[in-house]
Short mmCIF file of C-alpha atoms in Angstrom, two decimals:
data_model
loop_
_atom_site.label_atom_id
_atom_site.label_comp_id
_atom_site.label_asym_id
_atom_site.label_seq_id
_atom_site.Cartn_x
_atom_site.Cartn_y
_atom_site.Cartn_z
CA MET A 1 0.00 0.00 0.00
CA ILE A 2 2.77 2.44 0.95
CA ALA A 3 4.79 1.44 -2.13
CA ARG A 4 1.76 2.13 -4.33
CA ARG A 5 1.21 5.58 -2.78
CA LEU A 6 4.90 6.39 -3.19
CA GLY A 7 4.69 5.26 -6.84
CA VAL A 8 1.71 7.54 -7.47
CA LEU A 9 3.44 10.42 -5.68
CA PHE A 10 6.64 9.84 -7.67
CA SER A 11 4.68 9.74 -10.96
CA ALA A 12 2.93 12.99 -10.08
CA LEU A 13 6.26 14.59 -9.21
CA LEU A 14 7.80 13.51 -12.54
CA LEU A 15 4.79 14.84 -14.47
CA SER A 16 4.95 18.21 -12.70
CA LEU A 17 8.71 18.44 -13.35
CA ALA A 18 8.22 17.62 -17.03
CA MET A 19 5.57 20.32 -17.31
CA ALA A 20 7.87 22.85 -15.61
CA LEU A 21 10.81 22.24 -17.96
CA PRO A 22 11.16 24.69 -20.83
CA ALA A 23 9.99 23.50 -24.22
CA TRP A 24 12.86 23.33 -26.68
CA SER A 25 11.24 25.03 -29.61
CA ALA A 26 13.37 26.27 -32.45
CA PRO A 27 13.84 30.00 -32.95
CA ALA A 28 11.69 31.36 -35.78
CA PHE A 29 14.63 31.95 -38.13
CA ILE A 30 15.66 28.29 -37.77
CA GLU A 31 12.09 27.08 -38.21
CA ALA A 32 11.90 29.07 -41.47
CA ASP A 33 14.86 27.13 -42.92
CA VAL A 34 14.29 23.79 -41.15
CA PRO A 35 10.53 23.07 -41.10
CA ALA A 36 9.35 21.18 -38.00
CA ALA A 37 12.76 21.78 -36.40
CA ARG A 38 13.47 19.93 -33.18
CA LEU A 39 16.51 19.83 -30.96
CA SER A 40 18.59 16.78 -31.80
CA GLY A 41 21.27 17.36 -29.20
CA GLN A 42 23.59 19.81 -27.54
CA GLY A 43 27.01 19.96 -26.00
CA THR A 44 30.04 22.08 -25.21
CA PHE A 45 33.20 22.35 -27.26
CA ARG A 46 36.30 22.64 -25.11
CA TRP A 47 39.89 23.29 -26.12
CA PHE A 48 42.50 22.32 -23.52
CA GLY A 49 39.73 22.40 -20.92
CA LEU A 50 38.50 25.89 -21.83
CA SER A 51 34.90 26.24 -22.93
CA ILE A 52 34.85 27.75 -26.42
CA TYR A 53 31.15 27.43 -27.28
CA ASP A 54 27.94 25.58 -26.56
CA ALA A 55 26.39 23.91 -29.60
CA GLN A 56 22.82 22.92 -30.44
CA LEU A 57 21.84 20.85 -33.48
CA TRP A 58 18.34 21.33 -34.88
CA VAL A 59 16.91 18.81 -37.37
CA GLY A 60 13.60 18.38 -39.17
CA ALA A 61 11.36 15.34 -39.58
CA LYS A 62 13.97 13.46 -41.67
CA GLY A 63 16.65 13.92 -39.00
CA VAL A 64 20.18 14.03 -40.35
CA ALA A 65 19.86 12.92 -43.96
CA PRO A 66 21.63 13.93 -47.20
CA ASP A 67 18.55 15.75 -48.51
CA ALA A 68 17.41 17.29 -45.21
CA PRO A 69 18.18 20.77 -43.90
CA LEU A 70 19.59 21.21 -40.42
CA ALA A 71 20.87 24.04 -38.26
CA LEU A 72 23.83 24.22 -35.91
CA GLU A 73 23.83 27.06 -33.40
CA LEU A 74 27.03 27.96 -31.55
CA THR A 75 26.85 30.24 -28.50
CA TYR A 76 30.36 31.45 -27.80
CA SER A 77 31.85 31.51 -24.29
CA ARG A 78 34.67 33.90 -25.14
CA SER A 79 35.77 36.55 -27.62
CA LEU A 80 37.24 35.27 -30.87
CA ASN A 81 38.32 36.92 -34.08
CA GLY A 82 36.14 36.10 -37.11
CA LYS A 83 39.23 35.48 -39.26
CA LYS A 84 40.47 32.96 -36.69
CA ILE A 85 37.07 31.20 -36.72
CA ALA A 86 37.29 30.96 -40.52
CA GLU A 87 40.87 29.65 -40.38
CA SER A 88 39.99 27.04 -37.75
CA SER A 89 37.02 25.92 -39.83
CA ALA A 90 39.20 25.64 -42.94
CA ASP A 91 41.80 23.65 -40.97
CA GLU A 92 39.16 21.18 -39.77
CA ILE A 93 37.77 20.77 -43.31
CA SER A 94 41.32 20.12 -44.55
CA LYS A 95 41.97 17.55 -41.77
CA LEU A 96 38.84 15.71 -42.91
CA GLY A 97 40.26 15.65 -46.45
CA LEU A 98 37.27 17.44 -47.97
CA GLY A 99 37.49 19.56 -51.09
CA THR A 100 40.40 20.24 -53.40
CA PRO A 101 43.13 22.73 -52.42
CA ALA A 102 41.50 25.29 -54.75
CA GLN A 103 38.07 24.74 -53.15
CA GLN A 104 39.57 24.98 -49.66
CA ALA A 105 41.23 28.30 -50.54
CA ASP A 106 37.95 29.64 -51.96
CA TRP A 107 35.99 28.48 -48.91
CA LEU A 108 38.49 30.11 -46.55
CA ALA A 109 38.19 33.41 -48.42
CA ARG A 110 34.38 33.26 -48.30
CA MET A 111 34.28 32.35 -44.60
CA THR A 112 36.81 35.07 -43.75
CA ALA A 113 34.65 37.66 -45.53
CA LEU A 114 31.49 36.44 -43.78
CA PHE A 115 32.35 35.38 -40.22
CA PRO A 116 32.30 38.21 -37.67
CA ASP A 117 34.25 38.63 -34.47
CA VAL A 118 32.34 37.14 -31.53
CA ASN A 119 32.12 37.80 -27.79
CA ASP A 120 30.87 35.84 -24.82
CA GLY A 121 27.18 35.16 -25.55
CA THR A 122 27.31 35.74 -29.32
CA ARG A 123 25.27 33.18 -31.27
CA LEU A 124 26.39 32.10 -34.74
CA THR A 125 24.02 29.76 -36.54
CA GLY A 126 24.75 27.85 -39.71
CA VAL A 127 21.96 26.27 -41.71
CA LEU A 128 22.68 23.46 -44.15
CA LEU A 129 20.41 23.73 -47.19
CA PRO A 130 21.40 20.57 -49.11
CA THR A 131 20.75 21.78 -52.67
CA LEU A 132 21.62 25.45 -52.08
CA GLY A 133 24.56 25.67 -49.69
CA ALA A 134 24.81 27.24 -46.25
CA ARG A 135 23.11 30.23 -44.66
CA PHE A 136 24.61 31.96 -41.62
CA TYR A 137 22.98 34.03 -38.88
CA LEU A 138 24.43 36.29 -36.18
CA ASP A 139 22.19 36.41 -33.10
CA GLY A 140 19.23 35.42 -35.28
CA LYS A 141 19.84 37.99 -38.04
CA LEU A 142 20.96 36.89 -41.51
CA LEU A 143 24.69 37.39 -42.09
CA GLY A 144 24.83 35.89 -45.56
CA GLU A 145 25.03 32.72 -47.60
CA ILE A 146 27.64 30.61 -49.28
CA ALA A 147 25.79 29.14 -52.26
CA ASP A 148 27.87 26.01 -52.65
CA PRO A 149 26.38 22.65 -51.58
CA VAL A 150 29.82 21.00 -51.55
CA PHE A 151 31.09 23.67 -49.13
CA ALA A 152 27.98 23.25 -46.97
CA ARG A 153 28.51 19.50 -46.60
CA ALA A 154 32.21 20.04 -45.83
CA PHE A 155 31.49 22.79 -43.29
CA PHE A 156 28.94 20.77 -41.31
CA ALA A 157 31.22 17.73 -41.44
CA ILE A 158 33.42 19.64 -38.95
CA TRP A 159 30.88 18.58 -36.31
CA LEU A 160 28.97 15.69 -37.87
CA ASP A 161 31.52 13.55 -39.73
CA PRO A 162 32.54 10.35 -37.91
CA LYS A 163 36.18 11.49 -38.26
CA THR A 164 35.61 14.86 -36.57
CA SER A 165 38.18 15.97 -34.02
CA ALA A 166 35.29 16.64 -31.59
CA GLY A 167 33.90 13.11 -31.24
CA LYS A 168 32.19 13.59 -27.87
CA LEU A 169 30.45 16.75 -29.08
CA ARG A 170 29.33 14.90 -32.22
CA GLU A 171 27.78 12.17 -30.06
CA SER A 172 25.91 14.76 -28.01
CA LEU A 173 24.66 16.62 -31.08
CA LEU A 174 23.39 13.47 -32.81
CA MET A 175 21.72 12.03 -29.70
CA ASN A 176 18.17 12.39 -31.10
CA ALA A 177 18.94 12.87 -34.80
CA ALA A 178 16.99 9.90 -36.18
CA ALA A 179 14.08 10.53 -38.54
CA ARG A 180 10.63 10.76 -36.97
#
């Protein structure tokens, strides 16, 4: 009898906690590019123990699929130079062996022209549009696009490729990435 009452009480407590938790709904600008967006996973990228950014991966009904859009939002924990962000991105793409040297040089130039300096709390969001390329947002406002689907796949591979240098973050991001 006591066990049953405790079970009912525990169930009621869990239900009230679930109702009190914030709903993870996608920001409107992500929802516009990734219909029915839902949070797949999130995690923190650290470099030598220092938090660099928190990441959230948003996927649609198809999850992570070659023909499905997705969005990756990075909320920075420190100030970084936009040129350095572009160079680090280009280095990671190169380590993954993606693109030709000429493509990599072109992508670096485009990222350098587009990526801004960031501060603690700045949100940069990249949206993969499989047939169009990548769209980038700064704190929810459109920064610009790189209309190159090959670049877009290479850029998002930095986080999503099995050979990424951030394997634990990849696991966290893809936690709920299956199609629904």
